[in-house]
Structure formats: structure tokens, C-alpha cells
mmCIF file of N, CA and C in Angstrom:
data_model
loop_
_atom_site.group_PDB
_atom_site.id
_atom_site.type_symbol
_atom_site.label_atom_id
_atom_site.label_comp_id
_atom_site.label_asym_id
_atom_site.label_seq_id
_atom_site.Cartn_x
_atom_site.Cartn_y
_atom_site.Cartn_z
ATOM 1 N N MET A 1 -1.283 -20.246 51.887
ATOM 2 C CA MET A 1 -0.706 -21.481 51.398
ATOM 3 C C MET A 1 -1.315 -22.649 52.170
ATOM 4 N N GLU A 2 -1.659 -23.712 51.457
ATOM 5 C CA GLU A 2 -2.272 -24.888 52.071
ATOM 6 C C GLU A 2 -1.285 -26.042 52.042
ATOM 7 N N THR A 3 -1.194 -26.740 53.141
ATOM 8 C CA THR A 3 -0.302 -27.881 53.256
ATOM 9 C C THR A 3 -1.120 -29.121 53.560
ATOM 10 N N THR A 4 -0.774 -30.211 52.934
ATOM 11 C CA THR A 4 -1.483 -31.466 53.160
ATOM 12 C C THR A 4 -0.528 -32.469 53.773
ATOM 13 N N LEU A 5 -0.981 -33.119 54.834
ATOM 14 C CA LEU A 5 -0.225 -34.181 55.483
ATOM 15 C C LEU A 5 -1.029 -35.464 55.407
ATOM 16 N N ASN A 6 -0.379 -36.540 55.080
ATOM 17 C CA ASN A 6 -1.029 -37.843 55.071
ATOM 18 C C ASN A 6 -0.309 -38.752 56.059
ATOM 19 N N PHE A 7 -1.055 -39.318 57.013
ATOM 20 C CA PHE A 7 -0.473 -40.254 57.952
ATOM 21 C C PHE A 7 -1.575 -41.123 58.529
ATOM 22 N N ASN A 8 -1.181 -42.262 59.039
ATOM 23 C CA ASN A 8 -2.128 -43.202 59.645
ATOM 24 C C ASN A 8 -2.106 -43.027 61.155
ATOM 25 N N LEU A 9 -3.293 -42.900 61.734
ATOM 26 C CA LEU A 9 -3.431 -42.817 63.186
ATOM 27 C C LEU A 9 -4.376 -43.910 63.641
ATOM 28 N N HIS A 10 -4.048 -44.531 64.719
ATOM 29 C CA HIS A 10 -4.940 -45.511 65.319
ATOM 30 C C HIS A 10 -5.639 -44.815 66.482
ATOM 31 N N LEU A 11 -6.899 -44.444 66.260
ATOM 32 C CA LEU A 11 -7.670 -43.718 67.259
ATOM 33 C C LEU A 11 -8.879 -44.535 67.684
ATOM 34 N N THR A 12 -9.249 -44.385 68.926
ATOM 35 C CA THR A 12 -10.515 -44.956 69.367
ATOM 36 C C THR A 12 -11.631 -44.032 68.895
ATOM 37 N N PHE A 13 -12.835 -44.506 68.955
ATOM 38 C CA PHE A 13 -13.975 -43.677 68.578
ATOM 39 C C PHE A 13 -14.035 -42.437 69.466
ATOM 40 N N LYS A 14 -13.787 -42.630 70.745
ATOM 41 C CA LYS A 14 -13.831 -41.510 71.683
ATOM 42 C C LYS A 14 -12.781 -40.454 71.324
ATOM 43 N N GLN A 15 -11.578 -40.881 70.961
ATOM 44 C CA GLN A 15 -10.528 -39.943 70.576
ATOM 45 C C GLN A 15 -10.902 -39.190 69.299
ATOM 46 N N LEU A 16 -11.467 -39.913 68.341
ATOM 47 C CA LEU A 16 -11.888 -39.276 67.098
ATOM 48 C C LEU A 16 -12.986 -38.254 67.359
ATOM 49 N N ALA A 17 -13.949 -38.620 68.199
ATOM 50 C CA ALA A 17 -15.029 -37.695 68.527
ATOM 51 C C ALA A 17 -14.487 -36.427 69.181
ATOM 52 N N GLU A 18 -13.509 -36.571 70.047
ATOM 53 C CA GLU A 18 -12.913 -35.406 70.707
ATOM 54 C C GLU A 18 -12.211 -34.504 69.684
ATOM 55 N N LEU A 19 -11.531 -35.104 68.718
ATOM 56 C CA LEU A 19 -10.892 -34.304 67.668
ATOM 57 C C LEU A 19 -11.926 -33.551 66.831
ATOM 58 N N VAL A 20 -13.013 -34.210 66.516
ATOM 59 C CA VAL A 20 -14.064 -33.573 65.719
ATOM 60 C C VAL A 20 -14.680 -32.412 66.493
ATOM 61 N N ARG A 21 -14.835 -32.566 67.797
ATOM 62 C CA ARG A 21 -15.397 -31.486 68.614
ATOM 63 C C ARG A 21 -14.516 -30.244 68.600
ATOM 64 N N GLN A 22 -13.250 -30.411 68.322
ATOM 65 C CA GLN A 22 -12.329 -29.279 68.300
ATOM 66 C C GLN A 22 -12.400 -28.493 66.983
ATOM 67 N N LEU A 23 -13.044 -29.051 65.971
ATOM 68 C CA LEU A 23 -13.184 -28.350 64.698
ATOM 69 C C LEU A 23 -14.126 -27.158 64.857
ATOM 70 N N PRO A 24 -13.921 -26.113 64.058
ATOM 71 C CA PRO A 24 -14.889 -25.015 64.056
ATOM 72 C C PRO A 24 -16.263 -25.526 63.625
ATOM 73 N N ARG A 25 -17.291 -24.862 64.078
ATOM 74 C CA ARG A 25 -18.657 -25.307 63.824
ATOM 75 C C ARG A 25 -18.926 -25.548 62.333
ATOM 76 N N ALA A 26 -18.480 -24.644 61.482
ATOM 77 C CA ALA A 26 -18.716 -24.790 60.036
ATOM 78 C C ALA A 26 -18.062 -26.056 59.499
ATOM 79 N N GLU A 27 -16.871 -26.360 59.984
ATOM 80 C CA GLU A 27 -16.178 -27.570 59.541
ATOM 81 C C GLU A 27 -16.871 -28.829 60.042
ATOM 82 N N ARG A 28 -17.375 -28.794 61.277
ATOM 83 C CA ARG A 28 -18.118 -29.951 61.812
ATOM 84 C C ARG A 28 -19.369 -30.192 60.991
ATOM 85 N N GLU A 29 -20.094 -29.114 60.666
ATOM 86 C CA GLU A 29 -21.315 -29.254 59.877
ATOM 87 C C GLU A 29 -21.011 -29.793 58.482
ATOM 88 N N LYS A 30 -19.898 -29.349 57.900
ATOM 89 C CA LYS A 30 -19.495 -29.854 56.591
ATOM 90 C C LYS A 30 -19.177 -31.347 56.672
ATOM 91 N N LEU A 31 -18.463 -31.749 57.716
ATOM 92 C CA LEU A 31 -18.132 -33.159 57.917
ATOM 93 C C LEU A 31 -19.400 -33.997 58.078
ATOM 94 N N VAL A 32 -20.346 -33.510 58.859
ATOM 95 C CA VAL A 32 -21.607 -34.233 59.062
ATOM 96 C C VAL A 32 -22.344 -34.393 57.738
ATOM 97 N N SER A 33 -22.396 -33.338 56.936
ATOM 98 C CA SER A 33 -23.130 -33.436 55.674
ATOM 99 C C SER A 33 -22.442 -34.413 54.719
ATOM 100 N N VAL A 34 -21.117 -34.429 54.709
ATOM 101 C CA VAL A 34 -20.398 -35.389 53.858
ATOM 102 C C VAL A 34 -20.680 -36.811 54.309
ATOM 103 N N LEU A 35 -20.655 -37.053 55.616
ATOM 104 C CA LEU A 35 -20.913 -38.400 56.129
ATOM 105 C C LEU A 35 -22.342 -38.837 55.865
ATOM 106 N N GLN A 36 -23.289 -37.917 55.954
ATOM 107 C CA GLN A 36 -24.685 -38.275 55.716
ATOM 108 C C GLN A 36 -24.947 -38.581 54.246
ATOM 109 N N GLU A 37 -24.204 -37.940 53.350
ATOM 110 C CA GLU A 37 -24.394 -38.170 51.919
ATOM 111 C C GLU A 37 -23.708 -39.445 51.444
ATOM 112 N N THR A 38 -22.780 -39.943 52.237
ATOM 113 C CA THR A 38 -22.027 -41.129 51.854
ATOM 114 C C THR A 38 -22.921 -42.360 51.953
ATOM 115 N N THR A 39 -22.893 -43.165 50.902
ATOM 116 C CA THR A 39 -23.636 -44.431 50.942
ATOM 117 C C THR A 39 -22.636 -45.545 51.179
ATOM 118 N N TYR A 40 -23.033 -46.481 51.972
ATOM 119 C CA TYR A 40 -22.170 -47.590 52.316
ATOM 120 C C TYR A 40 -22.745 -48.869 51.739
ATOM 121 N N ASP A 41 -21.932 -49.561 50.946
ATOM 122 C CA ASP A 41 -22.384 -50.800 50.324
ATOM 123 C C ASP A 41 -22.404 -51.961 51.306
ATOM 124 N N ASP A 42 -21.684 -51.828 52.402
ATOM 125 C CA ASP A 42 -21.568 -52.935 53.336
ATOM 126 C C ASP A 42 -22.557 -52.846 54.493
ATOM 127 N N GLN A 43 -23.617 -52.070 54.318
ATOM 128 C CA GLN A 43 -24.596 -51.961 55.389
ATOM 129 C C GLN A 43 -25.320 -53.281 55.570
ATOM 130 N N GLU A 44 -25.570 -53.623 56.816
ATOM 131 C CA GLU A 44 -26.275 -54.856 57.118
ATOM 132 C C GLU A 44 -27.768 -54.673 56.863
ATOM 133 N N PRO A 45 -28.448 -55.734 56.464
ATOM 134 C CA PRO A 45 -29.888 -55.616 56.241
ATOM 135 C C PRO A 45 -30.608 -55.380 57.562
ATOM 136 N N SER A 46 -31.721 -54.690 57.483
ATOM 137 C CA SER A 46 -32.506 -54.426 58.691
ATOM 138 C C SER A 46 -33.211 -55.706 59.140
ATOM 139 N N LYS A 47 -33.678 -55.699 60.374
ATOM 140 C CA LYS A 47 -34.407 -56.862 60.885
ATOM 141 C C LYS A 47 -35.655 -57.117 60.063
ATOM 142 N N SER A 48 -36.333 -56.030 59.660
ATOM 143 C CA SER A 48 -37.554 -56.213 58.877
ATOM 144 C C SER A 48 -37.247 -56.844 57.517
ATOM 145 N N LYS A 49 -36.100 -56.496 56.921
ATOM 146 C CA LYS A 49 -35.709 -57.097 55.644
ATOM 147 C C LYS A 49 -35.417 -58.591 55.816
ATOM 148 N N ILE A 50 -34.738 -58.941 56.897
ATOM 149 C CA ILE A 50 -34.437 -60.349 57.166
ATOM 150 C C ILE A 50 -35.722 -61.134 57.366
ATOM 151 N N PHE A 51 -36.660 -60.587 58.167
ATOM 152 C CA PHE A 51 -37.930 -61.274 58.399
ATOM 153 C C PHE A 51 -38.742 -61.382 57.118
ATOM 154 N N GLU A 52 -38.700 -60.356 56.269
ATOM 155 C CA GLU A 52 -39.414 -60.405 54.994
ATOM 156 C C GLU A 52 -38.832 -61.501 54.102
ATOM 157 N N ASP A 53 -37.508 -61.629 54.088
ATOM 158 C CA ASP A 53 -36.872 -62.692 53.312
ATOM 159 C C ASP A 53 -37.279 -64.072 53.819
ATOM 160 N N PHE A 54 -37.309 -64.238 55.149
ATOM 161 C CA PHE A 54 -37.742 -65.523 55.710
ATOM 162 C C PHE A 54 -39.199 -65.816 55.363
ATOM 163 N N LYS A 55 -40.024 -64.796 55.384
ATOM 164 C CA LYS A 55 -41.443 -64.965 55.036
ATOM 165 C C LYS A 55 -41.570 -65.424 53.583
ATOM 166 N N GLU A 56 -40.822 -64.781 52.685
ATOM 167 C CA GLU A 56 -40.852 -65.183 51.278
ATOM 168 C C GLU A 56 -40.351 -66.604 51.102
ATOM 169 N N ASP A 57 -39.312 -66.968 51.842
ATOM 170 C CA ASP A 57 -38.795 -68.337 51.768
ATOM 171 C C ASP A 57 -39.825 -69.348 52.262
ATOM 172 N N PHE A 58 -40.525 -68.999 53.323
ATOM 173 C CA PHE A 58 -41.536 -69.910 53.874
ATOM 174 C C PHE A 58 -42.665 -70.128 52.872
ATOM 175 N N VAL A 59 -43.103 -69.060 52.235
ATOM 176 C CA VAL A 59 -44.161 -69.172 51.225
ATOM 177 C C VAL A 59 -43.670 -70.023 50.056
ATOM 178 N N ALA A 60 -42.437 -69.819 49.638
ATOM 179 C CA ALA A 60 -41.877 -70.614 48.533
ATOM 180 C C ALA A 60 -41.738 -72.070 48.941
ATOM 181 N N LEU A 61 -41.370 -72.333 50.202
ATOM 182 C CA LEU A 61 -41.260 -73.701 50.693
ATOM 183 C C LEU A 61 -42.612 -74.393 50.636
ATOM 184 N N GLN A 62 -43.655 -73.689 51.067
ATOM 185 C CA GLN A 62 -44.994 -74.278 51.052
ATOM 186 C C GLN A 62 -45.474 -74.557 49.626
ATOM 187 N N SER A 63 -45.081 -73.704 48.694
ATOM 188 C CA SER A 63 -45.527 -73.901 47.309
ATOM 189 C C SER A 63 -44.586 -74.805 46.515
ATOM 190 N N GLY A 64 -43.458 -75.192 47.118
ATOM 191 C CA GLY A 64 -42.524 -76.088 46.455
ATOM 192 C C GLY A 64 -41.585 -75.396 45.478
ATOM 193 N N THR A 65 -41.457 -74.083 45.569
ATOM 194 C CA THR A 65 -40.597 -73.348 44.636
ATOM 195 C C THR A 65 -39.394 -72.704 45.333
ATOM 196 N N LEU A 66 -39.057 -73.193 46.500
ATOM 197 C CA LEU A 66 -37.966 -72.598 47.277
ATOM 198 C C LEU A 66 -36.618 -72.885 46.642
ATOM 199 N N ASN A 67 -35.877 -71.839 46.368
ATOM 200 C CA ASN A 67 -34.483 -71.970 45.935
ATOM 201 C C ASN A 67 -33.639 -71.881 47.188
ATOM 202 N N THR A 68 -32.874 -72.926 47.453
ATOM 203 C CA THR A 68 -32.108 -72.956 48.699
ATOM 204 C C THR A 68 -30.877 -72.070 48.605
ATOM 205 N N ARG A 69 -30.430 -71.640 49.780
ATOM 206 C CA ARG A 69 -29.216 -70.829 49.894
ATOM 207 C C ARG A 69 -28.285 -71.527 50.874
ATOM 208 N N PRO A 70 -26.997 -71.316 50.721
ATOM 209 C CA PRO A 70 -26.061 -71.914 51.677
ATOM 210 C C PRO A 70 -26.317 -71.388 53.087
ATOM 211 N N ILE A 71 -26.202 -72.259 54.089
ATOM 212 C CA ILE A 71 -26.448 -71.858 55.473
ATOM 213 C C ILE A 71 -25.503 -70.746 55.900
ATOM 214 N N LYS A 72 -24.306 -70.716 55.331
ATOM 215 C CA LYS A 72 -23.322 -69.672 55.658
ATOM 216 C C LYS A 72 -23.891 -68.296 55.299
ATOM 217 N N ASP A 73 -24.557 -68.175 54.154
ATOM 218 C CA ASP A 73 -25.152 -66.899 53.754
ATOM 219 C C ASP A 73 -26.262 -66.479 54.710
ATOM 220 N N ILE A 74 -27.071 -67.443 55.119
ATOM 221 C CA ILE A 74 -28.169 -67.138 56.039
ATOM 222 C C ILE A 74 -27.618 -66.677 57.391
ATOM 223 N N LEU A 75 -26.624 -67.365 57.901
ATOM 224 C CA LEU A 75 -26.046 -66.994 59.188
ATOM 225 C C LEU A 75 -25.348 -65.633 59.117
ATOM 226 N N ASN A 76 -24.755 -65.313 57.990
ATOM 227 C CA ASN A 76 -24.105 -64.005 57.838
ATOM 228 C C ASN A 76 -25.114 -62.869 57.888
ATOM 229 N N GLU A 77 -26.351 -63.127 57.485
ATOM 230 C CA GLU A 77 -27.390 -62.105 57.546
ATOM 231 C C GLU A 77 -27.787 -61.792 58.987
ATOM 232 N N LEU A 78 -27.641 -62.780 59.852
ATOM 233 C CA LEU A 78 -28.024 -62.579 61.251
ATOM 234 C C LEU A 78 -26.908 -61.856 61.964
#
């Protein structure tokens, strides 16, 4: 028989890591594979992506075709 419990816990990363270490090896590997397959929409852009965007903006500025963006958006990328 399987029982499911749902509750909220406020854990630090260290506490969570310790709990994961207590799982059997097969369960840890399953958890790792699930986390690796998960895609996150809120990932921050890489430094190379930010620099590439600035490079494109600079080229557009020189050619007079730059579409401006709000400074808030630019600062959020950093």
C-alpha cells in the first residue's frame, strides 16, 4: 500500500542535500535524471548571449537601425 503526504517544509539547500543523500542510490539517480530533463523558462541568459546582444545593438546603432529597449530590461539582463 502506498501513502502520499503533502506538506510544506522550509529547508535550506544544505538540509535538502542531506535528505537527498539519504535516498537509496536508485532513487537519487531517478531524481537526478528528472531534474536534468526539466527545462526552466526562467533561466538567465549567458554572458556570451548578453555580449552578442550588445554587439548586435552596437552594429544597429552604427547603421541607424537600432530599436531601443527600456533601460529596466537591459539592467534585468545583467
